[in-house]
Amino acid sequence: MELKQWRGFCLCRDASLGDCVFPPEAEAVRAPFAPLVFLVRRDGLKSRGHFAIDDLSELIEPEDTAALLPAQTRTLSPELETLRPFVRAHGASVLNLSFSRAFSVLSAQKKSKALRVTLVGLGDVGGNVLAALKLLGAELSELAIYDPDESRCRRYELELNQVLSPDGLPRPRVTIADPARLFDCDLFLFTASRGVPPVGTQIADVRMAQYRSNAALLKPYARAARESGFTGLFCQISDPVDQLSRVVFLESNRALDGTPDLGGLLPEQVRGFGLGVMAARAAYCAWELGVDFSNGRVYGPHGNGLIVANDPLHYDPAVSGRLTEATVRANLRVRELGYKPFLAPAFSSAAISILQLVRGQVCHSALPMGGAWFGCRSRMTKNGVLTVREPLDPALYERIRAAHRALEACDHA
């Protein structure tokens, strides 16, 4: 095992974790210090890129839904085992050097400044996300907006810069983004969509009906993120968020000839924001049905395949099944009234969840797990993203695993 200091990070290399090379300017140190980063080399198409751990055993756990459970004790090399108390006390992160830009993304985390946001797409969802971030986003310095309709951009820039702060504290200024500098930001929010089924259309899964058209719309932005050397977070908001998050990752990691080369975004740089509204809808449906949802959970995709649980440990399959059905159908109830359901998703899935993320609070979003992006609870820490781990009822966990396998099986062409 070797420890080296690099740009304020303590890098750890061990032969058991793969063939890893330190940056040339890294200097040897005798003792670990925080932040500690374990260097690994794993299959980039099936493994995470940079993530936090708070137990040494998480360093070598399977790349799947095991990240939702308390860590099982796993024995590492004798030298690595000496770091177990340090990790328990300070936490650490894992960096996958299969990605050519791994160290660039790691060093970007050291930046401490007010966050700049770029938002693409000022339709029903995008416009409301923008308004909510303007009112609530005291942590943000700027909201740069882009939409093909220039007059729409100008309208939002004019109106939202005339909104008073509700508490007297500074709020982000809304600016019109330069199309050539869309990725000059910390958070890139993609809400643009095409082919949303009109109200009255008899489609069982409205979200998946948009997949092909939205994937085609999205791919040029994924390539642009790669070309710009983007080190921030790509927030996928348009539907279906789970599958499109995987599309962003795959497209950004293709060479000019289309072959995967892992030269683009790390998996954790892509986050899908669709689960927040499902949590809110589940709570509303539970209230309607008279079900106690005070310890309720939601997992999985934003739409068909969603799992609603009345409780993670004291799981009632029948009650949870009714809640799941009601939650998945909640958006159709709004469409039956003659309206598109975009207010709750804009606020719960996007604006509020993104603000919870930047504040280090627990939020709902889709994270990379194996070969899919899977909806769960997580929080950002000084070491990176950390999934919320807790004991799960075996029947509930089997449903989670089945939903994850279904997402992995999706065609992301």
mmCIF file of C-alpha atoms in Angstrom:
data_model
loop_
_atom_site.group_PDB
_atom_site.id
_atom_site.type_symbol
_atom_site.label_atom_id
_atom_site.label_comp_id
_atom_site.label_asym_id
_atom_site.label_seq_id
_atom_site.Cartn_x
_atom_site.Cartn_y
_atom_site.Cartn_z
ATOM 1 C CA MET A 1 0.000 0.000 0.000
ATOM 2 C CA GLU A 2 1.222 3.517 -0.848
ATOM 3 C CA LEU A 3 -0.035 6.911 0.301
ATOM 4 C CA LYS A 4 0.700 10.137 -1.560
ATOM 5 C CA GLN A 5 -0.366 13.771 -1.226
ATOM 6 C CA TRP A 6 -1.808 15.449 -4.308
ATOM 7 C CA ARG A 7 -3.507 18.864 -4.366
ATOM 8 C CA GLY A 8 -4.732 18.478 -0.797
ATOM 9 C CA PHE A 9 -5.951 14.881 -1.231
ATOM 10 C CA CYS A 10 -4.423 11.801 0.332
ATOM 11 C CA LEU A 11 -4.303 9.202 -2.454
ATOM 12 C CA CYS A 12 -4.091 5.517 -1.567
ATOM 13 C CA ARG A 13 -2.914 2.816 -3.967
ATOM 14 C CA ASP A 14 -2.886 -0.906 -3.259
ATOM 15 C CA ALA A 15 -2.131 -3.760 -5.671
ATOM 16 C CA SER A 16 -5.368 -5.513 -4.651
ATOM 17 C CA LEU A 17 -7.414 -2.620 -6.077
ATOM 18 C CA GLY A 18 -6.038 -2.711 -9.611
ATOM 19 C CA ASP A 19 -3.205 -1.226 -11.633
ATOM 20 C CA CYS A 20 -3.371 2.435 -10.603
ATOM 21 C CA VAL A 21 -0.868 5.198 -11.314
ATOM 22 C CA PHE A 22 -0.423 8.321 -9.177
ATOM 23 C CA PRO A 23 -0.313 11.748 -10.837
ATOM 24 C CA PRO A 24 3.328 12.690 -11.593
ATOM 25 C CA GLU A 25 3.454 15.500 -9.037
ATOM 26 C CA ALA A 26 2.072 13.401 -6.130
ATOM 27 C CA GLU A 27 4.412 13.191 -3.129
ATOM 28 C CA ALA A 28 4.751 10.323 -0.665
ATOM 29 C CA VAL A 29 3.381 10.684 2.876
ATOM 30 C CA ARG A 30 3.719 8.384 5.862
ATOM 31 C CA ALA A 31 0.275 8.674 7.435
ATOM 32 C CA PRO A 32 -3.246 9.068 6.038
ATOM 33 C CA PHE A 33 -5.087 12.378 6.221
ATOM 34 C CA ALA A 34 -8.499 13.558 5.099
ATOM 35 C CA PRO A 35 -9.758 13.609 2.451
ATOM 36 C CA LEU A 36 -8.585 10.072 1.756
ATOM 37 C CA VAL A 37 -9.133 8.753 -1.782
ATOM 38 C CA PHE A 38 -8.750 5.081 -2.704
ATOM 39 C CA LEU A 39 -7.613 4.541 -6.293
ATOM 40 C CA VAL A 40 -9.185 1.616 -8.149
ATOM 41 C CA ARG A 41 -9.450 0.416 -11.730
ATOM 42 C CA ARG A 42 -12.784 -1.185 -12.666
ATOM 43 C CA ASP A 43 -15.037 -1.695 -15.680
ATOM 44 C CA GLY A 44 -16.225 1.834 -16.404
ATOM 45 C CA LEU A 45 -19.443 0.731 -18.119
ATOM 46 C CA LYS A 46 -20.612 -1.206 -15.072
ATOM 47 C CA SER A 47 -18.891 0.533 -12.161
ATOM 48 C CA ARG A 48 -19.034 3.865 -10.399
ATOM 49 C CA GLY A 49 -16.483 6.595 -11.003
ATOM 50 C CA HIS A 50 -16.178 8.591 -7.778
ATOM 51 C CA PHE A 51 -18.225 7.976 -4.660
ATOM 52 C CA ALA A 52 -18.033 8.316 -0.891
ATOM 53 C CA ILE A 53 -17.735 5.515 1.658
ATOM 54 C CA ASP A 54 -17.950 5.538 5.438
ATOM 55 C CA ASP A 55 -16.979 1.888 5.994
ATOM 56 C CA LEU A 56 -13.900 0.245 4.510
ATOM 57 C CA SER A 57 -15.953 -2.781 3.429
ATOM 58 C CA GLU A 58 -17.865 -0.569 0.971
ATOM 59 C CA LEU A 59 -14.633 -0.268 -1.002
ATOM 60 C CA ILE A 60 -15.055 -3.751 -2.471
ATOM 61 C CA GLU A 61 -18.817 -4.399 -2.307
ATOM 62 C CA PRO A 62 -20.714 -5.359 -5.498
ATOM 63 C CA GLU A 63 -21.608 -2.582 -7.933
ATOM 64 C CA ASP A 64 -25.385 -2.918 -7.561
ATOM 65 C CA THR A 65 -28.224 -2.333 -5.108
ATOM 66 C CA ALA A 66 -25.994 -3.492 -2.249
ATOM 67 C CA ALA A 67 -25.288 0.228 -1.867
ATOM 68 C CA LEU A 68 -28.762 0.559 -0.291
ATOM 69 C CA LEU A 69 -27.996 -1.895 2.536
ATOM 70 C CA PRO A 70 -25.758 -1.570 5.585
ATOM 71 C CA ALA A 71 -22.243 -2.593 4.600
ATOM 72 C CA GLN A 72 -21.385 -6.264 5.085
ATOM 73 C CA THR A 73 -17.988 -6.861 6.643
ATOM 74 C CA ARG A 74 -15.497 -7.775 3.902
ATOM 75 C CA THR A 75 -11.812 -8.447 4.498
ATOM 76 C CA LEU A 76 -9.250 -6.498 2.492
ATOM 77 C CA SER A 77 -5.464 -6.735 2.278
ATOM 78 C CA PRO A 78 -3.696 -6.510 5.668
ATOM 79 C CA GLU A 79 -2.272 -3.055 4.863
ATOM 80 C CA LEU A 80 -5.646 -1.673 3.784
ATOM 81 C CA GLU A 81 -7.240 -3.087 6.941
ATOM 82 C CA THR A 82 -5.065 -0.731 8.984
ATOM 83 C CA LEU A 83 -7.086 2.140 7.491
ATOM 84 C CA ARG A 84 -10.454 0.811 8.721
ATOM 85 C CA PRO A 85 -10.536 2.978 11.895
ATOM 86 C CA PHE A 86 -9.524 6.052 9.871
ATOM 87 C CA VAL A 87 -12.339 5.515 7.358
ATOM 88 C CA ARG A 88 -14.831 4.934 10.163
ATOM 89 C CA ALA A 89 -13.800 8.236 11.757
ATOM 90 C CA HIS A 90 -13.358 10.453 8.678
ATOM 91 C CA GLY A 91 -14.948 8.705 5.714
ATOM 92 C CA ALA A 92 -13.200 8.437 2.362
ATOM 93 C CA SER A 93 -13.910 8.241 -1.349
ATOM 94 C CA VAL A 94 -13.193 5.846 -4.201
ATOM 95 C CA LEU A 95 -11.865 7.041 -7.569
ATOM 96 C CA ASN A 96 -11.997 4.782 -10.634
ATOM 97 C CA LEU A 97 -8.985 5.460 -12.850
ATOM 98 C CA SER A 98 -10.553 3.662 -15.804
ATOM 99 C CA PHE A 99 -11.962 7.117 -16.589
ATOM 100 C CA SER A 100 -9.312 9.303 -18.209
ATOM 101 C CA ARG A 101 -10.692 12.459 -16.570
ATOM 102 C CA ALA A 102 -10.950 11.019 -13.061
ATOM 103 C CA PHE A 103 -8.328 13.293 -11.498
ATOM 104 C CA SER A 104 -9.761 16.398 -13.192
ATOM 105 C CA VAL A 105 -13.175 15.722 -11.686
ATOM 106 C CA LEU A 106 -11.636 15.010 -8.279
ATOM 107 C CA SER A 107 -9.647 18.269 -8.211
ATOM 108 C CA ALA A 108 -12.716 20.276 -9.273
ATOM 109 C CA GLN A 109 -14.386 19.319 -5.985
ATOM 110 C CA LYS A 110 -11.933 21.546 -4.134
ATOM 111 C CA LYS A 111 -13.534 24.666 -5.606
ATOM 112 C CA SER A 112 -15.493 26.697 -3.068
ATOM 113 C CA LYS A 113 -17.710 29.342 -4.577
ATOM 114 C CA ALA A 114 -21.332 30.186 -5.151
ATOM 115 C CA LEU A 115 -22.781 27.788 -7.671
ATOM 116 C CA ARG A 116 -23.535 28.731 -11.265
ATOM 117 C CA VAL A 117 -26.412 26.938 -12.987
ATOM 118 C CA THR A 118 -27.212 26.522 -16.684
ATOM 119 C CA LEU A 119 -30.790 25.538 -17.483
ATOM 120 C CA VAL A 120 -31.682 24.317 -20.974
ATOM 121 C CA GLY A 121 -35.353 24.275 -21.981
ATOM 122 C CA LEU A 122 -37.949 26.834 -20.900
ATOM 123 C CA GLY A 123 -41.109 24.845 -21.467
ATOM 124 C CA ASP A 124 -43.706 24.044 -18.814
ATOM 125 C CA VAL A 125 -41.261 22.214 -16.546
ATOM 126 C CA GLY A 126 -38.196 24.348 -17.251
ATOM 127 C CA GLY A 127 -39.977 27.646 -16.653
ATOM 128 C CA ASN A 128 -41.268 26.505 -13.280
ATOM 129 C CA VAL A 129 -37.918 25.017 -12.252
ATOM 130 C CA LEU A 130 -36.325 28.361 -13.069
ATOM 131 C CA ALA A 131 -38.893 30.330 -11.047
ATOM 132 C CA ALA A 132 -38.485 28.038 -8.036
ATOM 133 C CA LEU A 133 -34.685 28.243 -8.110
ATOM 134 C CA LYS A 134 -34.888 32.025 -8.408
ATOM 135 C CA LEU A 135 -37.051 32.228 -5.277
ATOM 136 C CA LEU A 136 -35.419 29.478 -3.197
ATOM 137 C CA GLY A 137 -31.841 29.224 -4.435
ATOM 138 C CA ALA A 138 -29.901 31.490 -2.113
ATOM 139 C CA GLU A 139 -26.877 29.180 -2.592
ATOM 140 C CA LEU A 140 -26.795 29.954 -6.318
ATOM 141 C CA SER A 141 -24.982 32.908 -7.866
ATOM 142 C CA GLU A 142 -26.382 32.791 -11.402
ATOM 143 C CA LEU A 143 -29.086 31.065 -13.429
ATOM 144 C CA ALA A 144 -27.995 31.066 -17.072
ATOM 145 C CA ILE A 145 -30.861 30.059 -19.364
ATOM 146 C CA TYR A 146 -30.995 28.698 -22.905
ATOM 147 C CA ASP A 147 -33.912 27.903 -25.185
ATOM 148 C CA PRO A 148 -34.135 27.900 -28.988
ATOM 149 C CA ASP A 149 -36.875 30.547 -28.642
ATOM 150 C CA GLU A 150 -34.817 33.697 -28.004
ATOM 151 C CA SER A 151 -37.861 35.781 -27.069
ATOM 152 C CA ARG A 152 -38.751 33.263 -24.370
ATOM 153 C CA CYS A 153 -35.263 33.607 -22.896
ATOM 154 C CA ARG A 154 -35.537 37.377 -22.972
ATOM 155 C CA ARG A 155 -38.964 37.283 -21.324
ATOM 156 C CA TYR A 156 -37.727 35.152 -18.390
ATOM 157 C CA GLU A 157 -34.584 37.244 -18.032
ATOM 158 C CA LEU A 158 -36.677 40.413 -17.836
ATOM 159 C CA GLU A 159 -39.380 39.145 -15.510
ATOM 160 C CA LEU A 160 -37.429 37.060 -13.018
ATOM 161 C CA ASN A 161 -34.827 39.759 -12.466
ATOM 162 C CA GLN A 162 -37.752 41.922 -11.306
ATOM 163 C CA VAL A 163 -38.725 39.503 -8.511
ATOM 164 C CA LEU A 164 -38.092 40.625 -4.934
ATOM 165 C CA SER A 165 -36.183 38.411 -2.524
ATOM 166 C CA PRO A 166 -38.668 36.916 -0.032
ATOM 167 C CA ASP A 167 -36.251 37.310 2.883
ATOM 168 C CA GLY A 168 -33.991 40.162 1.782
ATOM 169 C CA LEU A 169 -31.048 37.855 1.058
ATOM 170 C CA PRO A 170 -29.415 37.887 -2.385
ATOM 171 C CA ARG A 171 -30.937 35.662 -5.029
ATOM 172 C CA PRO A 172 -29.305 34.406 -8.247
ATOM 173 C CA ARG A 173 -29.359 36.688 -11.267
ATOM 174 C CA VAL A 174 -30.990 35.258 -14.378
ATOM 175 C CA THR A 175 -28.854 35.657 -17.501
ATOM 176 C CA ILE A 176 -29.137 34.460 -21.084
ATOM 177 C CA ALA A 177 -26.492 31.819 -21.740
ATOM 178 C CA ASP A 178 -24.010 31.980 -24.565
ATOM 179 C CA PRO A 179 -24.711 28.773 -26.570
ATOM 180 C CA ALA A 180 -20.965 28.232 -26.884
ATOM 181 C CA ARG A 181 -20.511 28.298 -23.084
ATOM 182 C CA LEU A 182 -23.426 26.233 -21.807
ATOM 183 C CA PHE A 183 -21.107 24.065 -19.723
ATOM 184 C CA ASP A 184 -19.346 26.972 -18.029
ATOM 185 C CA CYS A 185 -21.253 26.091 -14.864
ATOM 186 C CA ASP A 186 -21.391 23.828 -11.831
ATOM 187 C CA LEU A 187 -24.860 22.407 -12.434
ATOM 188 C CA PHE A 188 -26.269 21.776 -15.915
ATOM 189 C CA LEU A 189 -30.046 21.264 -15.863
ATOM 190 C CA PHE A 190 -31.614 19.652 -18.922
ATOM 191 C CA THR A 191 -35.397 20.046 -19.031
ATOM 192 C CA ALA A 192 -35.873 20.229 -22.822
ATOM 193 C CA SER A 193 -38.301 17.725 -24.280
ATOM 194 C CA ARG A 194 -40.018 16.929 -27.519
ATOM 195 C CA GLY A 195 -42.942 14.670 -28.283
ATOM 196 C CA VAL A 196 -44.811 14.967 -24.963
ATOM 197 C CA PRO A 197 -48.109 13.152 -25.646
ATOM 198 C CA PRO A 198 -51.007 15.627 -25.759
ATOM 199 C CA VAL A 199 -53.724 15.562 -23.114
ATOM 200 C CA GLY A 200 -56.293 12.932 -24.007
ATOM 201 C CA THR A 201 -53.814 10.491 -25.558
ATOM 202 C CA GLN A 202 -54.409 6.923 -24.376
ATOM 203 C CA ILE A 203 -50.845 5.978 -23.456
ATOM 204 C CA ALA A 204 -50.168 3.833 -20.394
ATOM 205 C CA ASP A 205 -46.639 5.147 -19.778
ATOM 206 C CA VAL A 206 -46.419 8.751 -20.945
ATOM 207 C CA ARG A 207 -42.779 9.023 -19.856
ATOM 208 C CA MET A 208 -41.427 6.113 -21.913
ATOM 209 C CA ALA A 209 -43.347 7.361 -24.951
ATOM 210 C CA GLN A 210 -40.872 10.257 -25.039
ATOM 211 C CA TYR A 211 -37.717 8.148 -24.838
ATOM 212 C CA ARG A 212 -36.520 7.985 -28.456
ATOM 213 C CA SER A 213 -37.238 11.617 -29.321
ATOM 214 C CA ASN A 214 -35.762 12.952 -26.087
ATOM 215 C CA ALA A 215 -32.669 10.741 -26.405
ATOM 216 C CA ALA A 216 -32.010 12.195 -29.865
ATOM 217 C CA LEU A 217 -32.485 15.708 -28.481
ATOM 218 C CA LEU A 218 -30.156 15.009 -25.562
ATOM 219 C CA LYS A 219 -27.184 13.343 -27.245
ATOM 220 C CA PRO A 220 -25.602 16.507 -28.736
ATOM 221 C CA TYR A 221 -25.524 18.045 -25.237
ATOM 222 C CA ALA A 222 -23.871 14.929 -23.807
ATOM 223 C CA ARG A 223 -21.174 15.181 -26.473
ATOM 224 C CA ALA A 224 -20.786 18.898 -25.793
ATOM 225 C CA ALA A 225 -20.271 18.149 -22.089
ATOM 226 C CA ARG A 226 -17.419 15.841 -23.058
ATOM 227 C CA GLU A 227 -15.858 18.304 -25.491
ATOM 228 C CA SER A 228 -15.939 21.117 -22.946
ATOM 229 C CA GLY A 229 -14.200 19.053 -20.258
ATOM 230 C CA PHE A 230 -17.215 19.575 -17.976
ATOM 231 C CA THR A 231 -16.444 18.744 -14.334
ATOM 232 C CA GLY A 232 -19.805 19.657 -12.812
ATOM 233 C CA LEU A 233 -23.098 17.782 -12.450
ATOM 234 C CA PHE A 234 -25.358 17.016 -15.425
ATOM 235 C CA CYS A 235 -28.914 17.006 -14.027
ATOM 236 C CA GLN A 236 -31.300 15.101 -16.297
ATOM 237 C CA ILE A 237 -34.876 16.261 -15.715
ATOM 238 C CA SER A 238 -36.843 15.484 -18.886
ATOM 239 C CA ASP A 239 -38.446 12.038 -19.091
ATOM 240 C CA PRO A 240 -37.691 9.199 -18.780
ATOM 241 C CA VAL A 241 -34.961 10.413 -16.436
ATOM 242 C CA ASP A 242 -33.514 7.042 -15.425
ATOM 243 C CA GLN A 243 -32.970 5.760 -18.967
ATOM 244 C CA LEU A 244 -31.880 9.161 -20.294
ATOM 245 C CA SER A 245 -29.293 9.530 -17.536
ATOM 246 C CA ARG A 246 -27.660 6.373 -18.833
ATOM 247 C CA VAL A 247 -27.856 7.793 -22.384
ATOM 248 C CA VAL A 248 -26.005 10.946 -21.272
ATOM 249 C CA PHE A 249 -23.254 8.865 -19.676
ATOM 250 C CA LEU A 250 -22.824 6.503 -22.625
ATOM 251 C CA GLU A 251 -22.928 9.230 -25.273
ATOM 252 C CA SER A 252 -20.376 11.387 -23.471
ATOM 253 C CA ASN A 253 -18.019 8.420 -23.267
ATOM 254 C CA ARG A 254 -17.913 7.611 -26.993
ATOM 255 C CA ALA A 255 -15.021 8.463 -29.265
ATOM 256 C CA LEU A 256 -15.660 10.055 -32.665
ATOM 257 C CA ASP A 257 -16.022 6.609 -34.235
ATOM 258 C CA GLY A 258 -18.706 5.678 -31.669
ATOM 259 C CA THR A 259 -16.645 3.245 -29.611
ATOM 260 C CA PRO A 260 -16.699 3.554 -25.805
ATOM 261 C CA ASP A 261 -13.458 5.114 -24.535
ATOM 262 C CA LEU A 262 -14.364 6.376 -21.029
ATOM 263 C CA GLY A 263 -13.113 9.845 -21.923
ATOM 264 C CA GLY A 264 -16.256 11.714 -20.934
ATOM 265 C CA LEU A 265 -18.389 12.192 -17.829
ATOM 266 C CA LEU A 266 -17.908 10.011 -14.787
ATOM 267 C CA PRO A 267 -21.110 8.162 -13.801
ATOM 268 C CA GLU A 268 -21.623 10.320 -10.695
ATOM 269 C CA GLN A 269 -21.518 13.444 -12.859
ATOM 270 C CA VAL A 270 -24.927 12.439 -14.221
ATOM 271 C CA ARG A 271 -27.963 12.488 -11.958
ATOM 272 C CA GLY A 272 -31.606 11.823 -12.842
ATOM 273 C CA PHE A 273 -34.227 13.949 -11.116
ATOM 274 C CA GLY A 274 -37.634 12.287 -11.260
ATOM 275 C CA LEU A 275 -38.049 10.441 -7.964
ATOM 276 C CA GLY A 276 -38.819 13.470 -5.799
ATOM 277 C CA VAL A 277 -42.307 13.897 -7.188
ATOM 278 C CA MET A 278 -42.972 10.183 -6.763
ATOM 279 C CA ALA A 279 -42.130 10.517 -3.062
ATOM 280 C CA ALA A 280 -44.489 13.485 -2.819
ATOM 281 C CA ARG A 281 -47.236 11.693 -4.758
ATOM 282 C CA ALA A 282 -46.838 8.591 -2.589
ATOM 283 C CA ALA A 283 -47.288 10.703 0.552
ATOM 284 C CA TYR A 284 -50.411 12.330 -0.946
ATOM 285 C CA CYS A 285 -51.878 8.978 -2.021
ATOM 286 C CA ALA A 286 -51.147 7.520 1.417
ATOM 287 C CA TRP A 287 -53.084 10.402 2.966
ATOM 288 C CA GLU A 288 -56.005 9.727 0.609
ATOM 289 C CA LEU A 289 -55.951 6.004 1.457
ATOM 290 C CA GLY A 290 -55.486 6.520 5.192
ATOM 291 C CA VAL A 291 -52.083 4.783 5.223
ATOM 292 C CA ASP A 292 -49.298 5.741 7.633
ATOM 293 C CA PHE A 293 -46.444 6.907 5.389
ATOM 294 C CA SER A 294 -44.375 8.620 8.080
ATOM 295 C CA ASN A 295 -41.544 6.154 7.375
ATOM 296 C CA GLY A 296 -42.426 5.448 3.749
ATOM 297 C CA ARG A 297 -39.938 5.009 0.896
ATOM 298 C CA VAL A 298 -39.841 5.146 -2.887
ATOM 299 C CA TYR A 299 -37.283 3.395 -5.096
ATOM 300 C CA GLY A 300 -36.544 2.824 -8.738
ATOM 301 C CA PRO A 301 -37.673 4.477 -11.954
ATOM 302 C CA HIS A 302 -39.878 7.518 -12.357
ATOM 303 C CA GLY A 303 -42.900 5.666 -13.751
ATOM 304 C CA ASN A 304 -43.635 2.002 -14.421
ATOM 305 C CA GLY A 305 -41.371 -0.134 -12.261
ATOM 306 C CA LEU A 306 -41.576 2.305 -9.343
ATOM 307 C CA ILE A 307 -41.610 0.752 -5.873
ATOM 308 C CA VAL A 308 -43.481 2.431 -3.029
ATOM 309 C CA ALA A 309 -42.983 0.896 0.419
ATOM 310 C CA ASN A 310 -45.022 1.748 3.493
ATOM 311 C CA ASP A 311 -41.887 1.081 5.583
ATOM 312 C CA PRO A 312 -38.399 -0.183 4.667
ATOM 313 C CA LEU A 313 -38.233 -2.816 7.420
ATOM 314 C CA HIS A 314 -41.874 -3.400 8.412
ATOM 315 C CA TYR A 315 -42.946 -3.815 4.809
ATOM 316 C CA ASP A 316 -46.569 -4.656 3.973
ATOM 317 C CA PRO A 317 -46.724 -5.935 0.358
ATOM 318 C CA ALA A 318 -50.476 -5.459 -0.014
ATOM 319 C CA VAL A 319 -50.569 -1.914 1.319
ATOM 320 C CA SER A 320 -47.424 -0.991 -0.586
ATOM 321 C CA GLY A 321 -48.868 -2.448 -3.776
ATOM 322 C CA ARG A 322 -51.935 -0.223 -3.506
ATOM 323 C CA LEU A 323 -49.736 2.783 -2.824
ATOM 324 C CA THR A 324 -47.507 1.990 -5.794
ATOM 325 C CA GLU A 325 -50.448 1.700 -8.171
ATOM 326 C CA ALA A 326 -51.997 4.943 -6.943
ATOM 327 C CA THR A 327 -48.673 6.801 -7.128
ATOM 328 C CA VAL A 328 -47.840 5.684 -10.661
ATOM 329 C CA ARG A 329 -51.322 6.716 -11.807
ATOM 330 C CA ALA A 330 -51.285 10.123 -10.089
ATOM 331 C CA ASN A 331 -50.040 11.985 -13.166
ATOM 332 C CA LEU A 332 -52.813 10.439 -15.284
ATOM 333 C CA ARG A 333 -55.406 11.841 -12.897
ATOM 334 C CA VAL A 334 -54.201 15.330 -13.725
ATOM 335 C CA ARG A 335 -54.280 14.574 -17.464
ATOM 336 C CA GLU A 336 -57.856 13.303 -17.092
ATOM 337 C CA LEU A 337 -58.764 16.813 -15.928
ATOM 338 C CA GLY A 338 -57.392 18.204 -19.195
ATOM 339 C CA TYR A 339 -54.032 19.432 -17.907
ATOM 340 C CA LYS A 340 -50.420 18.346 -18.268
ATOM 341 C CA PRO A 341 -48.949 17.448 -14.849
ATOM 342 C CA PHE A 342 -45.826 19.592 -14.730
ATOM 343 C CA LEU A 343 -46.033 21.688 -11.546
ATOM 344 C CA ALA A 344 -45.307 18.949 -8.996
ATOM 345 C CA PRO A 345 -42.449 17.432 -11.053
ATOM 346 C CA ALA A 346 -40.851 20.846 -11.611
ATOM 347 C CA PHE A 347 -40.900 21.650 -7.912
ATOM 348 C CA SER A 348 -40.499 18.268 -6.158
ATOM 349 C CA SER A 349 -38.309 16.299 -8.563
ATOM 350 C CA ALA A 350 -36.171 19.142 -9.862
ATOM 351 C CA ALA A 351 -35.920 22.440 -7.971
ATOM 352 C CA ILE A 352 -36.363 21.199 -4.395
ATOM 353 C CA SER A 353 -34.377 17.984 -4.875
ATOM 354 C CA ILE A 354 -31.487 19.855 -6.525
ATOM 355 C CA LEU A 355 -31.402 22.403 -3.705
ATOM 356 C CA GLN A 356 -31.427 19.582 -1.148
ATOM 357 C CA LEU A 357 -28.465 18.093 -3.004
ATOM 358 C CA VAL A 358 -26.353 21.263 -2.955
ATOM 359 C CA ARG A 359 -27.207 21.793 0.725
ATOM 360 C CA GLY A 360 -25.929 18.321 1.624
ATOM 361 C CA GLN A 361 -29.398 17.142 2.617
ATOM 362 C CA VAL A 362 -30.941 13.780 1.797
ATOM 363 C CA CYS A 363 -32.584 13.985 -1.615
ATOM 364 C CA HIS A 364 -34.350 11.698 -4.089
ATOM 365 C CA SER A 365 -32.610 11.089 -7.418
ATOM 366 C CA ALA A 366 -31.358 8.390 -9.778
ATOM 367 C CA LEU A 367 -27.742 7.323 -9.199
ATOM 368 C CA PRO A 368 -25.452 4.961 -11.127
ATOM 369 C CA MET A 369 -25.679 1.390 -9.845
ATOM 370 C CA GLY A 370 -24.076 -1.222 -12.049
ATOM 371 C CA GLY A 371 -25.421 -0.787 -15.575
ATOM 372 C CA ALA A 372 -28.366 1.454 -14.706
ATOM 373 C CA TRP A 373 -29.375 4.668 -13.002
ATOM 374 C CA PHE A 374 -31.594 3.775 -10.054
ATOM 375 C CA GLY A 375 -33.791 6.045 -7.947
ATOM 376 C CA CYS A 376 -33.016 6.145 -4.238
ATOM 377 C CA ARG A 377 -32.134 8.502 -1.402
ATOM 378 C CA SER A 378 -28.630 9.940 -1.128
ATOM 379 C CA ARG A 379 -26.741 12.995 0.021
ATOM 380 C CA MET A 380 -23.648 14.882 -1.062
ATOM 381 C CA THR A 381 -20.775 14.896 1.425
ATOM 382 C CA LYS A 382 -17.284 16.378 1.408
ATOM 383 C CA ASN A 383 -16.131 13.022 0.015
ATOM 384 C CA GLY A 384 -18.772 12.718 -2.704
ATOM 385 C CA VAL A 385 -22.189 11.122 -3.051
ATOM 386 C CA LEU A 386 -23.253 8.733 -0.294
ATOM 387 C CA THR A 387 -26.333 6.538 -0.637
ATOM 388 C CA VAL A 388 -28.644 6.239 2.349
ATOM 389 C CA ARG A 389 -28.146 2.726 3.735
ATOM 390 C CA GLU A 390 -30.618 0.959 5.989
ATOM 391 C CA PRO A 391 -31.923 -2.562 6.729
ATOM 392 C CA LEU A 392 -34.588 -3.612 4.217
ATOM 393 C CA ASP A 393 -37.298 -6.243 4.412
ATOM 394 C CA PRO A 394 -36.174 -9.220 2.249
ATOM 395 C CA ALA A 395 -39.327 -9.120 0.104
ATOM 396 C CA LEU A 396 -38.895 -5.395 -0.489
ATOM 397 C CA TYR A 397 -35.225 -5.820 -1.363
ATOM 398 C CA GLU A 398 -36.074 -8.524 -3.887
ATOM 399 C CA ARG A 399 -38.511 -6.104 -5.572
ATOM 400 C CA ILE A 400 -35.747 -3.503 -5.645
ATOM 401 C CA ARG A 401 -33.336 -5.960 -7.228
ATOM 402 C CA ALA A 402 -35.910 -6.932 -9.868
ATOM 403 C CA ALA A 403 -36.566 -3.280 -10.742
ATOM 404 C CA HIS A 404 -32.824 -2.690 -11.025
ATOM 405 C CA ARG A 405 -32.380 -5.697 -13.330
ATOM 406 C CA ALA A 406 -35.187 -4.390 -15.554
ATOM 407 C CA LEU A 407 -33.462 -1.023 -15.887
ATOM 408 C CA GLU A 408 -30.156 -2.699 -16.697
ATOM 409 C CA ALA A 409 -31.891 -4.612 -19.484
ATOM 410 C CA CYS A 410 -33.128 -1.432 -21.208
ATOM 411 C CA ASP A 411 -31.847 -0.683 -24.703
ATOM 412 C CA HIS A 412 -29.901 2.600 -24.531
ATOM 413 C CA ALA A 413 -29.056 2.798 -28.227
#
